[in-house]
Amino acid sequence: MPDIYVAGKHKPSASVRLSRTTEDKKGMDKNMEKGEGLEKKGGKRREAVEYSEVMRDARQTTNPLAAFAVQPAVTFETQQKEEQVLLLLRRHFLTNFKWLAAWVLMLIGPIFLARLPFFEVVPVRFAFITTIAWYLLAVGYFLEQFLSWYFNVYIVTDERIIDVDFYSLIYKEIASTKIDQIQDVTYQVGGAIRNLFNFGTLSIQTAGEKREFEFEDVPQPQKVTQFINELIMEEEQEKLEGRVR
């Protein structure tokens, strides 16, 4: 195959070869500069602490029972490869007070019943079996309520928000929407207890399939709202700068 740089049978002079070599080198340098410029323009996603005041002021949470967990070491079923969990939220622990009080009454109930006069005529074997069955029921009640609180979570990642509704060990519902589909975020803190212990409900309006998300009774709702708004601003900034997601 003929060389595309050769015209006919004449070979280029040394000066021409040198000139072309210099031009080629300059062209390569320009291409490299353009490539570097594109790489800088595209770049990588920033860490949350770079754009979020909430993340800068918080420490990573290691407590597995935390209701407000910052950058927890957890994963979830629909998590994407490079998606990072930035916030994991549960209902405030005080929302467990009612069922915990009922559970304590279930535990101490047989003790008071055993002191009643009619219990003296109850056969010992029957009383024993009934007591064991009652405490098994109490354990089952505790596990049901605790698992419902523990696995009903709200997750905020660097790409979307996720609402996990846990109904049982074999059934749950997961809804999510991308950050750029969020249109409005508001929160409400009503009542003396909620104001005293700083927890409330977030309402998130979206343009996605699910129009509204509610984060019920989560701790520090003002910080959660601020952080989601910071994510929205970062998403818009990424689009302007052409950074990859």
mmCIF file of C-alpha atoms in Angstrom:
data_model
loop_
_atom_site.group_PDB
_atom_site.id
_atom_site.type_symbol
_atom_site.label_atom_id
_atom_site.label_comp_id
_atom_site.label_asym_id
_atom_site.label_seq_id
_atom_site.Cartn_x
_atom_site.Cartn_y
_atom_site.Cartn_z
ATOM 1 C CA MET A 1 0.000 0.000 0.000
ATOM 2 C CA PRO A 2 1.526 3.396 -0.928
ATOM 3 C CA ASP A 3 2.421 5.795 1.849
ATOM 4 C CA ILE A 4 -0.171 8.566 2.041
ATOM 5 C CA TYR A 5 2.597 11.114 2.705
ATOM 6 C CA VAL A 6 4.507 10.317 -0.542
ATOM 7 C CA ALA A 7 3.540 12.112 -3.771
ATOM 8 C CA GLY A 8 4.717 10.089 -6.746
ATOM 9 C CA LYS A 9 8.277 8.754 -6.406
ATOM 10 C CA HIS A 10 9.866 11.837 -4.824
ATOM 11 C CA LYS A 11 10.889 11.569 -1.181
ATOM 12 C CA PRO A 12 10.467 14.584 1.075
ATOM 13 C CA SER A 13 13.574 16.514 2.020
ATOM 14 C CA ALA A 14 15.048 16.469 5.510
ATOM 15 C CA SER A 15 13.731 19.951 6.211
ATOM 16 C CA VAL A 16 10.227 18.898 5.206
ATOM 17 C CA ARG A 17 10.458 15.751 7.359
ATOM 18 C CA LEU A 18 11.659 17.855 10.301
ATOM 19 C CA SER A 19 8.856 20.350 9.776
ATOM 20 C CA ARG A 20 6.267 17.589 9.685
ATOM 21 C CA THR A 21 7.712 15.954 12.771
ATOM 22 C CA THR A 22 7.502 19.248 14.641
ATOM 23 C CA GLU A 23 3.943 19.845 13.439
ATOM 24 C CA ASP A 24 2.910 16.316 14.395
ATOM 25 C CA LYS A 25 4.379 16.782 17.850
ATOM 26 C CA LYS A 26 2.554 20.070 18.292
ATOM 27 C CA GLY A 27 -0.642 18.450 17.106
ATOM 28 C CA MET A 28 -0.233 15.620 19.608
ATOM 29 C CA ASP A 29 0.417 18.137 22.385
ATOM 30 C CA LYS A 30 -2.730 20.042 21.444
ATOM 31 C CA ASN A 31 -4.764 16.852 21.391
ATOM 32 C CA MET A 32 -3.419 15.892 24.795
ATOM 33 C CA GLU A 33 -4.287 19.335 26.138
ATOM 34 C CA LYS A 34 -7.788 19.013 24.708
ATOM 35 C CA GLY A 35 -8.127 15.564 26.230
ATOM 36 C CA GLU A 36 -6.977 16.828 29.604
ATOM 37 C CA GLY A 37 -9.406 19.717 29.314
ATOM 38 C CA LEU A 38 -12.272 17.373 28.586
ATOM 39 C CA GLU A 39 -11.257 15.143 31.458
ATOM 40 C CA LYS A 40 -11.219 18.119 33.798
ATOM 41 C CA LYS A 41 -14.533 19.277 32.437
ATOM 42 C CA GLY A 42 -16.097 15.867 32.834
ATOM 43 C CA GLY A 43 -14.332 14.975 36.040
ATOM 44 C CA LYS A 44 -15.747 12.776 38.752
ATOM 45 C CA ARG A 45 -18.538 13.307 41.211
ATOM 46 C CA ARG A 46 -17.521 15.235 44.279
ATOM 47 C CA GLU A 47 -17.551 13.838 47.779
ATOM 48 C CA ALA A 48 -20.510 14.946 49.881
ATOM 49 C CA VAL A 49 -18.297 16.891 52.299
ATOM 50 C CA GLU A 50 -17.174 19.112 49.408
ATOM 51 C CA TYR A 51 -20.625 20.577 48.765
ATOM 52 C CA SER A 52 -22.691 19.767 51.866
ATOM 53 C CA GLU A 53 -22.517 21.716 55.103
ATOM 54 C CA VAL A 54 -24.548 18.972 56.792
ATOM 55 C CA MET A 55 -21.959 16.322 55.871
ATOM 56 C CA ARG A 56 -19.053 18.527 56.967
ATOM 57 C CA ASP A 57 -20.575 19.092 60.404
ATOM 58 C CA ALA A 58 -21.506 15.426 60.978
ATOM 59 C CA ARG A 59 -19.477 12.354 61.791
ATOM 60 C CA GLN A 60 -19.920 8.938 60.262
ATOM 61 C CA THR A 61 -22.439 6.890 62.238
ATOM 62 C CA THR A 62 -21.433 3.437 63.443
ATOM 63 C CA ASN A 63 -24.414 2.676 65.703
ATOM 64 C CA PRO A 64 -26.603 0.116 63.845
ATOM 65 C CA LEU A 65 -29.691 1.256 65.790
ATOM 66 C CA ALA A 66 -29.312 4.955 64.990
ATOM 67 C CA ALA A 67 -32.394 6.727 63.653
ATOM 68 C CA PHE A 68 -30.220 9.410 62.001
ATOM 69 C CA ALA A 69 -27.208 7.682 60.442
ATOM 70 C CA VAL A 70 -24.632 9.617 58.410
ATOM 71 C CA GLN A 71 -22.752 7.627 55.752
ATOM 72 C CA PRO A 72 -23.607 4.269 57.379
ATOM 73 C CA ALA A 73 -21.864 1.093 56.244
ATOM 74 C CA VAL A 74 -25.031 -0.448 54.801
ATOM 75 C CA THR A 75 -26.253 -1.660 51.426
ATOM 76 C CA PHE A 76 -29.719 -2.268 49.993
ATOM 77 C CA GLU A 77 -31.227 -4.472 47.295
ATOM 78 C CA THR A 78 -31.586 -1.986 44.444
ATOM 79 C CA GLN A 79 -28.326 -0.149 45.120
ATOM 80 C CA GLN A 80 -26.312 0.635 41.995
ATOM 81 C CA LYS A 81 -22.611 -0.104 41.604
ATOM 82 C CA GLU A 82 -21.157 3.321 42.499
ATOM 83 C CA GLU A 83 -24.129 4.638 44.459
ATOM 84 C CA GLN A 84 -23.225 5.869 47.946
ATOM 85 C CA VAL A 85 -25.574 5.823 50.938
ATOM 86 C CA LEU A 86 -25.251 9.241 52.581
ATOM 87 C CA LEU A 87 -28.169 9.206 55.035
ATOM 88 C CA LEU A 88 -30.227 6.409 56.561
ATOM 89 C CA LEU A 89 -33.266 7.467 58.574
ATOM 90 C CA ARG A 90 -35.773 5.723 60.806
ATOM 91 C CA ARG A 91 -38.632 6.982 62.916
ATOM 92 C CA HIS A 92 -37.370 8.606 66.104
ATOM 93 C CA PHE A 93 -36.834 6.093 68.894
ATOM 94 C CA LEU A 94 -39.480 7.825 71.032
ATOM 95 C CA THR A 95 -42.135 6.632 68.576
ATOM 96 C CA ASN A 96 -41.554 3.156 70.034
ATOM 97 C CA PHE A 97 -42.727 4.230 73.490
ATOM 98 C CA LYS A 98 -46.318 2.972 73.187
ATOM 99 C CA TRP A 99 -45.514 -0.551 72.082
ATOM 100 C CA LEU A 100 -42.585 -0.806 74.506
ATOM 101 C CA ALA A 101 -44.904 0.174 77.371
ATOM 102 C CA ALA A 102 -47.441 -2.438 76.235
ATOM 103 C CA TRP A 103 -44.670 -5.037 76.028
ATOM 104 C CA VAL A 104 -43.487 -4.283 79.580
ATOM 105 C CA LEU A 105 -47.067 -4.717 80.820
ATOM 106 C CA MET A 106 -47.191 -8.079 79.051
ATOM 107 C CA LEU A 107 -44.024 -9.128 80.892
ATOM 108 C CA ILE A 108 -45.149 -8.139 84.372
ATOM 109 C CA GLY A 109 -48.826 -9.076 83.901
ATOM 110 C CA PRO A 110 -48.488 -12.763 84.914
ATOM 111 C CA ILE A 111 -46.645 -11.767 88.096
ATOM 112 C CA PHE A 112 -49.631 -9.748 89.345
ATOM 113 C CA LEU A 113 -52.155 -12.329 88.138
ATOM 114 C CA ALA A 114 -50.371 -15.017 90.143
ATOM 115 C CA ARG A 115 -51.141 -13.061 93.330
ATOM 116 C CA LEU A 116 -54.887 -13.108 92.774
ATOM 117 C CA PRO A 117 -56.916 -15.551 94.958
ATOM 118 C CA PHE A 118 -58.490 -17.498 92.073
ATOM 119 C CA PHE A 119 -55.038 -18.496 90.823
ATOM 120 C CA GLU A 120 -54.637 -20.806 93.812
ATOM 121 C CA VAL A 121 -57.222 -23.223 92.388
ATOM 122 C CA VAL A 122 -55.629 -23.321 88.915
ATOM 123 C CA PRO A 123 -53.647 -26.549 88.308
ATOM 124 C CA VAL A 124 -49.902 -25.990 88.395
ATOM 125 C CA ARG A 125 -49.301 -27.647 85.001
ATOM 126 C CA PHE A 126 -51.979 -25.534 83.336
ATOM 127 C CA ALA A 127 -50.622 -22.354 84.903
ATOM 128 C CA PHE A 128 -47.083 -23.235 83.765
ATOM 129 C CA ILE A 129 -48.095 -23.946 80.154
ATOM 130 C CA THR A 130 -50.236 -20.802 80.020
ATOM 131 C CA THR A 131 -47.386 -18.675 81.367
ATOM 132 C CA ILE A 132 -44.901 -20.068 78.822
ATOM 133 C CA ALA A 133 -47.359 -19.448 75.982
ATOM 134 C CA TRP A 134 -47.954 -15.906 77.209
ATOM 135 C CA TYR A 135 -44.244 -15.065 77.289
ATOM 136 C CA LEU A 136 -43.743 -16.569 73.830
ATOM 137 C CA LEU A 137 -46.523 -14.285 72.647
ATOM 138 C CA ALA A 138 -44.741 -11.352 74.297
ATOM 139 C CA VAL A 139 -41.475 -12.222 72.539
ATOM 140 C CA GLY A 140 -43.284 -12.473 69.200
ATOM 141 C CA TYR A 141 -44.932 -9.090 69.772
ATOM 142 C CA PHE A 142 -41.582 -7.484 70.592
ATOM 143 C CA LEU A 143 -39.892 -8.912 67.500
ATOM 144 C CA GLU A 144 -42.732 -7.840 65.219
ATOM 145 C CA GLN A 145 -42.699 -4.251 66.474
ATOM 146 C CA PHE A 146 -38.916 -3.958 66.601
ATOM 147 C CA LEU A 147 -38.381 -5.347 63.089
ATOM 148 C CA SER A 148 -41.052 -3.007 61.757
ATOM 149 C CA TRP A 149 -39.208 -0.016 63.259
ATOM 150 C CA TYR A 150 -35.750 -1.259 62.254
ATOM 151 C CA PHE A 151 -36.457 -2.117 58.607
ATOM 152 C CA ASN A 152 -38.853 0.712 57.759
ATOM 153 C CA VAL A 153 -36.165 3.103 56.592
ATOM 154 C CA TYR A 154 -35.654 6.143 54.424
ATOM 155 C CA ILE A 155 -32.420 6.271 52.456
ATOM 156 C CA VAL A 156 -30.761 9.258 50.807
ATOM 157 C CA THR A 157 -27.960 8.474 48.361
ATOM 158 C CA ASP A 158 -25.913 10.674 46.050
ATOM 159 C CA GLU A 159 -28.333 9.803 43.220
ATOM 160 C CA ARG A 160 -31.825 9.302 44.685
ATOM 161 C CA ILE A 161 -34.093 8.906 47.698
ATOM 162 C CA ILE A 162 -35.561 5.527 48.675
ATOM 163 C CA ASP A 163 -38.556 4.699 50.866
ATOM 164 C CA VAL A 164 -38.578 1.126 52.208
ATOM 165 C CA ASP A 165 -41.903 -0.040 53.666
ATOM 166 C CA PHE A 166 -41.371 -3.263 55.612
ATOM 167 C CA TYR A 167 -44.478 -5.365 56.247
ATOM 168 C CA SER A 168 -43.007 -8.768 57.065
ATOM 169 C CA LEU A 169 -39.929 -10.875 56.478
ATOM 170 C CA ILE A 170 -41.376 -12.006 53.150
ATOM 171 C CA TYR A 171 -42.992 -8.791 51.914
ATOM 172 C CA LYS A 172 -41.857 -5.179 51.581
ATOM 173 C CA GLU A 173 -42.327 -2.286 49.181
ATOM 174 C CA ILE A 174 -39.521 -0.070 47.854
ATOM 175 C CA ALA A 175 -40.128 3.255 46.110
ATOM 176 C CA SER A 176 -37.463 5.634 44.840
ATOM 177 C CA THR A 177 -36.942 8.756 42.770
ATOM 178 C CA LYS A 178 -33.871 10.480 41.392
ATOM 179 C CA ILE A 179 -32.565 13.668 42.944
ATOM 180 C CA ASP A 180 -33.173 15.683 39.763
ATOM 181 C CA GLN A 181 -36.871 14.743 39.888
ATOM 182 C CA ILE A 182 -37.413 16.323 43.314
ATOM 183 C CA GLN A 183 -39.413 19.545 43.026
ATOM 184 C CA ASP A 184 -40.062 20.612 46.608
ATOM 185 C CA VAL A 185 -39.031 19.574 50.124
ATOM 186 C CA THR A 186 -40.835 20.740 53.267
ATOM 187 C CA TYR A 187 -40.993 19.516 56.853
ATOM 188 C CA GLN A 188 -43.420 19.799 59.736
ATOM 189 C CA VAL A 189 -42.732 19.548 63.468
ATOM 190 C CA GLY A 190 -45.974 19.521 65.429
ATOM 191 C CA GLY A 191 -46.567 19.176 69.158
ATOM 192 C CA ALA A 192 -44.498 19.723 72.278
ATOM 193 C CA ILE A 193 -42.816 16.296 72.250
ATOM 194 C CA ARG A 194 -41.667 16.612 68.646
ATOM 195 C CA ASN A 195 -40.335 20.120 69.215
ATOM 196 C CA LEU A 196 -38.610 19.104 72.435
ATOM 197 C CA PHE A 197 -36.862 16.088 70.909
ATOM 198 C CA ASN A 198 -36.514 17.579 67.415
ATOM 199 C CA PHE A 199 -38.234 15.139 65.098
ATOM 200 C CA GLY A 200 -40.880 15.601 62.442
ATOM 201 C CA THR A 201 -42.186 14.600 59.019
ATOM 202 C CA LEU A 202 -40.743 15.531 55.621
ATOM 203 C CA SER A 203 -42.945 15.919 52.547
ATOM 204 C CA ILE A 204 -41.094 15.549 49.247
ATOM 205 C CA GLN A 205 -42.865 16.452 46.002
ATOM 206 C CA THR A 206 -41.442 14.838 42.860
ATOM 207 C CA ALA A 207 -41.954 14.681 39.110
ATOM 208 C CA GLY A 208 -41.544 10.905 39.163
ATOM 209 C CA GLU A 209 -44.039 8.060 39.114
ATOM 210 C CA LYS A 210 -44.625 8.447 42.850
ATOM 211 C CA ARG A 211 -45.614 12.080 43.294
ATOM 212 C CA GLU A 212 -45.029 12.398 47.034
ATOM 213 C CA PHE A 213 -42.680 10.810 49.546
ATOM 214 C CA GLU A 214 -43.124 11.148 53.300
ATOM 215 C CA PHE A 215 -40.351 10.609 55.815
ATOM 216 C CA GLU A 216 -42.395 10.185 58.999
ATOM 217 C CA ASP A 217 -41.119 11.246 62.432
ATOM 218 C CA VAL A 218 -37.441 11.385 61.442
ATOM 219 C CA PRO A 219 -34.864 13.086 63.714
ATOM 220 C CA GLN A 220 -33.489 16.520 62.775
ATOM 221 C CA PRO A 221 -35.899 17.152 59.883
ATOM 222 C CA GLN A 222 -34.421 20.589 59.190
ATOM 223 C CA LYS A 223 -30.997 19.036 58.530
ATOM 224 C CA VAL A 224 -32.482 16.352 56.291
ATOM 225 C CA THR A 225 -34.314 19.039 54.310
ATOM 226 C CA GLN A 226 -31.147 21.118 54.036
ATOM 227 C CA PHE A 227 -29.129 18.125 52.848
ATOM 228 C CA ILE A 228 -31.637 17.127 50.162
ATOM 229 C CA ASN A 229 -31.647 20.720 48.909
ATOM 230 C CA GLU A 230 -27.838 20.626 48.809
ATOM 231 C CA LEU A 231 -28.034 17.456 46.720
ATOM 232 C CA ILE A 232 -30.463 19.137 44.322
ATOM 233 C CA MET A 233 -28.112 22.110 43.906
ATOM 234 C CA GLU A 234 -25.144 19.786 43.346
ATOM 235 C CA GLU A 235 -27.112 17.865 40.717
ATOM 236 C CA GLU A 236 -27.852 21.107 38.872
ATOM 237 C CA GLN A 237 -24.208 22.165 39.149
ATOM 238 C CA GLU A 238 -23.077 18.833 37.698
ATOM 239 C CA LYS A 239 -25.295 19.346 34.672
ATOM 240 C CA LEU A 240 -23.910 22.850 34.111
ATOM 241 C CA GLU A 241 -20.302 21.684 34.378
ATOM 242 C CA GLY A 242 -20.876 18.511 32.375
ATOM 243 C CA ARG A 243 -19.570 16.283 35.144
ATOM 244 C CA VAL A 244 -20.423 12.602 34.865
ATOM 245 C CA ARG A 245 -22.915 10.887 37.150
#
